[in-house]
Short mmCIF file of C-alpha atoms in Angstrom, two decimals:
data_model
loop_
_atom_site.label_atom_id
_atom_site.label_comp_id
_atom_site.label_asym_id
_atom_site.label_seq_id
_atom_site.Cartn_x
_atom_site.Cartn_y
_atom_site.Cartn_z
CA UNK U 11 -0.14 -0.29 0.17
CA UNK U 12 2.92 2.35 0.89
CA UNK U 13 4.89 1.35 -2.50
CA UNK U 14 1.45 2.16 -4.59
CA UNK U 15 1.45 5.65 -2.57
CA UNK U 16 4.90 6.58 -3.16
CA UNK U 17 5.23 6.08 -6.77
CA UNK U 18 2.72 9.00 -7.61
CA UNK U 19 3.84 11.12 -4.71
CA UNK U 20 7.39 10.60 -6.32
CA UNK U 21 6.42 11.45 -9.62
CA UNK U 22 4.53 14.69 -8.41
CA UNK U 23 7.87 15.56 -6.57
CA UNK U 24 9.95 15.56 -9.48
CA UNK U 25 7.73 17.32 -11.31
CA UNK U 26 7.53 20.22 -9.01
CA UNK U 27 11.12 20.18 -8.95
CA UNK U 28 11.46 20.60 -12.21
CA UNK U 29 8.64 23.15 -12.98
CA UNK U 30 9.88 25.23 -9.79
CA UNK U 31 12.23 27.96 -9.88
CA UNK U 32 14.15 26.99 -13.01
CA UNK U 33 14.67 23.66 -14.94
CA UNK U 34 12.13 23.06 -17.45
CA UNK U 35 9.67 25.27 -15.32
CA UNK U 36 10.34 28.58 -17.80
CA UNK U 37 9.44 26.45 -20.59
CA UNK U 38 5.87 25.66 -19.34
CA UNK U 39 5.17 28.68 -17.49
CA UNK U 40 7.77 31.63 -18.65
CA UNK U 41 8.17 34.79 -16.96
CA UNK U 42 5.74 37.70 -18.03
CA UNK U 43 7.78 40.19 -20.35
CA UNK U 44 10.88 38.18 -20.13
CA UNK U 45 12.60 40.17 -22.86
CA UNK U 46 15.18 40.33 -23.83
CA UNK U 47 15.66 44.07 -23.85
CA UNK U 48 18.05 46.56 -24.73
CA UNK U 49 18.81 50.20 -25.61
CA UNK U 50 20.80 53.06 -24.80
CA UNK U 51 21.37 54.89 -21.39
CA UNK U 52 21.77 58.90 -22.29
CA UNK U 53 22.76 62.12 -20.30
CA UNK U 54 19.52 64.05 -20.33
CA UNK U 55 21.05 67.34 -20.72
CA UNK U 56 23.64 66.41 -23.10
CA UNK U 57 22.51 63.69 -24.95
CA UNK U 58 25.76 61.82 -24.59
CA UNK U 59 26.10 58.28 -24.02
CA UNK U 60 26.49 57.04 -20.06
CA UNK U 61 29.07 53.93 -19.62
CA UNK U 62 29.24 52.07 -16.64
CA UNK U 63 25.04 52.28 -15.79
CA UNK U 64 23.65 49.14 -14.14
CA UNK U 65 20.39 48.49 -15.44
CA UNK U 66 18.30 45.98 -13.44
CA UNK U 67 15.44 43.70 -14.36
CA UNK U 68 13.00 42.39 -11.50
CA UNK U 69 10.22 40.04 -11.60
CA UNK U 70 8.09 39.88 -8.40
CA UNK U 71 6.22 36.43 -8.52
CA UNK U 72 3.60 35.16 -6.28
CA UNK U 73 2.90 31.41 -6.16
CA UNK U 74 -0.04 31.91 -3.86
CA UNK U 75 -3.02 34.30 -4.18
CA UNK U 76 -2.29 36.12 -1.18
CA UNK U 77 0.73 38.47 -0.47
CA UNK U 78 3.72 37.51 1.12
CA UNK U 79 3.03 33.65 0.63
CA UNK U 80 5.03 31.94 -1.89
CA UNK U 81 6.84 35.16 -3.22
CA UNK U 82 9.94 35.32 -5.18
CA UNK U 83 12.00 37.75 -7.06
CA UNK U 84 13.87 36.95 -10.33
CA UNK U 85 16.53 39.41 -11.28
CA UNK U 86 18.63 40.17 -14.62
CA UNK U 87 21.12 42.91 -14.88
CA UNK U 88 23.67 44.45 -17.56
CA UNK U 89 26.13 47.55 -17.43
CA UNK U 90 26.08 49.84 -20.07
CA UNK U 91 29.51 50.02 -22.49
CA UNK U 92 31.32 53.01 -23.79
CA UNK U 93 28.57 54.02 -25.91
CA UNK U 94 25.87 53.61 -23.02
CA UNK U 95 24.37 50.37 -24.95
CA UNK U 96 22.85 47.64 -22.96
CA UNK U 97 21.00 44.24 -23.04
CA UNK U 98 19.06 42.58 -20.69
CA UNK U 99 18.86 38.67 -21.85
CA UNK U 100 15.99 36.53 -21.13
CA UNK U 101 16.31 34.70 -17.82
CA UNK U 102 15.40 30.70 -17.37
CA UNK U 103 12.99 31.09 -15.17
CA UNK U 104 9.52 30.51 -14.51
CA UNK U 105 6.80 32.89 -13.66
CA UNK U 106 4.83 32.97 -10.38
CA UNK U 107 1.59 30.73 -10.89
CA UNK U 108 -0.60 33.82 -9.43
CA UNK U 109 0.91 36.19 -11.56
CA UNK U 110 3.32 39.07 -10.52
CA UNK U 111 4.89 42.34 -11.77
CA UNK U 112 7.94 43.61 -13.74
CA UNK U 113 9.91 46.58 -13.40
CA UNK U 114 13.38 47.86 -15.01
CA UNK U 115 15.86 50.55 -13.00
CA UNK U 116 18.55 51.95 -14.30
CA UNK U 117 21.50 53.56 -12.25
CA UNK U 118 24.61 55.46 -12.95
CA UNK U 119 26.66 57.39 -10.43
CA UNK U 120 26.04 61.45 -10.47
CA UNK U 121 22.33 60.78 -11.90
CA UNK U 122 19.23 60.44 -10.83
CA UNK U 123 18.01 57.05 -11.06
CA UNK U 124 15.42 55.58 -13.52
CA UNK U 125 12.61 53.27 -13.08
CA UNK U 126 10.21 51.72 -15.59
CA UNK U 127 7.28 49.31 -14.53
CA UNK U 128 4.16 47.14 -15.58
CA UNK U 129 2.71 46.18 -12.50
CA UNK U 130 -0.26 43.74 -11.64
CA UNK U 131 -3.80 45.06 -11.48
CA UNK U 132 -4.25 45.46 -7.88
CA UNK U 133 -0.50 46.82 -7.26
CA UNK U 134 -1.00 50.50 -6.29
CA UNK U 135 1.31 53.34 -8.02
CA UNK U 136 4.15 54.35 -6.08
CA UNK U 137 4.63 57.50 -4.70
CA UNK U 138 6.57 60.89 -6.32
CA UNK U 139 10.23 60.68 -5.11
CA UNK U 140 12.46 63.35 -6.01
CA UNK U 141 15.67 61.27 -5.87
CA UNK U 142 14.64 59.19 -9.02
CA UNK U 143 12.04 59.29 -12.04
CA UNK U 144 9.54 56.31 -12.54
CA UNK U 145 7.62 55.81 -15.67
CA UNK U 146 4.38 53.35 -16.14
CA UNK U 147 3.93 51.31 -19.11
CA UNK U 148 1.23 49.84 -20.75
CA UNK U 149 3.65 47.61 -22.62
CA UNK U 150 7.62 47.08 -22.40
CA UNK U 151 9.53 47.85 -25.66
CA UNK U 152 11.97 45.34 -26.93
CA UNK U 153 14.25 48.38 -27.14
CA UNK U 154 14.31 50.97 -24.34
CA UNK U 155 16.51 53.95 -24.46
CA UNK U 156 16.67 55.89 -21.38
CA UNK U 157 17.62 59.66 -20.41
CA UNK U 158 18.92 60.00 -16.89
CA UNK U 159 18.88 63.50 -15.11
CA UNK U 160 22.51 65.01 -13.41
CA UNK U 161 21.63 64.83 -9.75
CA UNK U 162 23.34 67.98 -8.71
CA UNK U 163 21.00 70.52 -10.00
CA UNK U 164 17.93 68.41 -8.43
CA UNK U 165 19.58 67.79 -5.06
CA UNK U 166 20.31 71.84 -5.05
CA UNK U 167 16.29 72.33 -5.19
CA UNK U 168 16.18 69.53 -2.27
CA UNK U 169 18.01 70.91 -0.22
CA UNK U 170 15.80 73.53 0.45
CA UNK U 171 12.85 71.16 0.69
CA UNK U 172 10.17 71.37 3.36
CA UNK U 173 10.97 67.99 4.49
CA UNK U 174 13.81 67.40 6.77
CA UNK U 175 14.77 63.66 5.39
CA UNK U 176 14.87 64.97 1.86
CA UNK U 177 17.39 67.87 3.36
CA UNK U 178 19.19 65.21 4.87
CA UNK U 179 19.58 62.66 1.91
CA UNK U 180 20.12 65.69 -0.60
CA UNK U 181 23.06 66.99 1.56
CA UNK U 182 24.75 63.55 1.97
CA UNK U 183 24.26 62.50 -1.55
CA UNK U 184 25.92 66.03 -2.25
CA UNK U 185 29.01 65.21 -0.15
CA UNK U 186 29.27 61.59 -1.96
CA UNK U 187 29.40 64.19 -5.28
CA UNK U 188 32.20 65.90 -3.79
CA UNK U 189 29.94 69.51 -4.12
CA UNK U 190 30.49 70.67 -0.61
CA UNK U 191 29.43 74.50 0.79
CA UNK U 192 27.77 75.86 3.88
CA UNK U 193 24.18 74.82 3.10
CA UNK U 194 25.35 71.23 2.93
CA UNK U 195 26.97 71.79 6.34
CA UNK U 196 23.98 73.49 8.07
CA UNK U 197 21.41 70.97 6.91
CA UNK U 198 24.02 68.06 8.28
CA UNK U 199 24.08 70.27 11.65
CA UNK U 200 20.46 70.63 11.85
CA UNK U 201 19.77 66.82 11.27
CA UNK U 202 21.96 66.65 14.51
CA UNK U 203 20.67 68.53 16.60
CA UNK U 204 17.12 67.65 15.74
CA UNK U 205 17.77 64.48 16.48
CA UNK U 206 19.78 64.84 19.75
CA UNK U 207 16.79 66.31 21.37
CA UNK U 208 14.41 63.32 20.09
CA UNK U 209 17.56 60.91 20.83
CA UNK U 210 15.16 58.78 18.74
CA UNK U 211 17.30 57.33 15.67
CA UNK U 212 21.04 56.63 16.67
CA UNK U 213 21.77 55.44 12.95
CA UNK U 214 20.81 58.92 11.41
CA UNK U 215 22.73 60.50 14.28
CA UNK U 216 26.01 58.20 13.19
CA UNK U 217 25.27 58.62 9.54
CA UNK U 218 25.39 62.22 9.66
CA UNK U 219 28.42 62.17 12.01
CA UNK U 220 30.31 60.01 9.34
CA UNK U 221 29.25 62.64 6.45
CA UNK U 222 30.45 65.55 8.39
CA UNK U 223 33.87 63.57 8.96
CA UNK U 224 33.95 62.84 5.11
CA UNK U 225 34.03 66.61 4.77
CA UNK U 226 36.71 67.45 7.27
CA UNK U 227 38.14 70.75 8.09
CA UNK U 228 35.46 72.64 6.17
CA UNK U 229 32.89 71.26 8.53
CA UNK U 230 34.54 72.72 11.67
CA UNK U 231 31.32 74.81 11.97
CA UNK U 232 29.68 71.54 13.21
CA UNK U 233 32.65 71.07 16.16
CA UNK U 234 30.36 72.72 19.11
CA UNK U 235 27.59 70.54 18.37
CA UNK U 236 29.65 67.04 18.08
CA UNK U 237 31.54 68.22 21.72
CA UNK U 238 28.29 68.72 23.03
CA UNK U 239 26.92 65.24 22.33
CA UNK U 240 30.07 63.87 23.31
CA UNK U 241 29.49 65.52 26.94
CA UNK U 242 25.92 63.80 27.04
CA UNK U 243 25.77 60.86 28.85
CA UNK U 244 22.74 59.64 27.09
CA UNK U 245 25.13 59.48 24.10
CA UNK U 246 25.88 55.67 23.48
CA UNK U 247 29.52 54.09 23.05
CA UNK U 248 29.28 53.45 19.37
CA UNK U 249 28.06 56.83 18.44
CA UNK U 250 30.81 58.65 21.09
CA UNK U 251 33.20 56.84 18.54
CA UNK U 252 32.02 58.03 15.65
CA UNK U 253 31.91 61.54 17.23
CA UNK U 254 35.75 60.98 18.39
CA UNK U 255 36.74 60.50 14.88
CA UNK U 256 34.88 63.13 13.08
CA UNK U 257 36.17 65.51 15.63
CA UNK U 258 39.61 64.38 14.89
CA UNK U 259 39.04 64.70 11.26
CA UNK U 260 37.73 68.06 11.54
CA UNK U 261 40.19 69.55 13.60
CA UNK U 262 42.90 68.36 11.78
CA UNK U 263 45.23 70.50 9.67
CA UNK U 264 43.22 70.99 6.51
CA UNK U 265 46.41 70.47 3.82
CA UNK U 266 46.86 66.88 5.77
CA UNK U 267 42.69 66.18 5.78
CA UNK U 268 42.70 63.70 2.58
#
């Protein structure tokens, strides 16, 4: 009796494995919008090609009618060449039995990211976000040319945003780009003072302190705030270490501050 049961169970298990995340499953139930996709990544302000841009295709697949049960993600990516050209090859993976969504995101250093998506019927539209552009498509083209906006002009505007989190992210991004002025330092100082009052998010504090350290001597106007934080008993050990390193870097000789 047990042997009779084991035979169909074994057949079912083998078929399940073969049609699951890979193997022959992509023949039986292929990914929707599976490509291949290609195109060119360009600078939106100059029209010149962008080399080294990263293009990421993402399939969010659902194996169950309810969200977060049986979900999995399939990725494929490419890097643009010196002419800005990229190609995303067709993945050999199956799609979700209960549907899914597809998106393609493009990233390049010094530029706002760009995203294109075709979502399932029950998915909601993403909220506008100033640090990236998002474009919904009713049909995904086989050839998609992407224009990326230079980040700096947008970051300069966001630095005066009404949203504290936006200002802080813009300031940190500008430091990463090597663009530092008094407005950037003032935003970072204000973030430290606001979080020091509430003492809620030590991760934001530590990240902001590291950014000031990265600026170095040009962030010396932040020294009084950092020194006050160091004197406070509620400042934890990890944050103290970050503050001490930042003070040492900011207070150093600018000629030796590399």
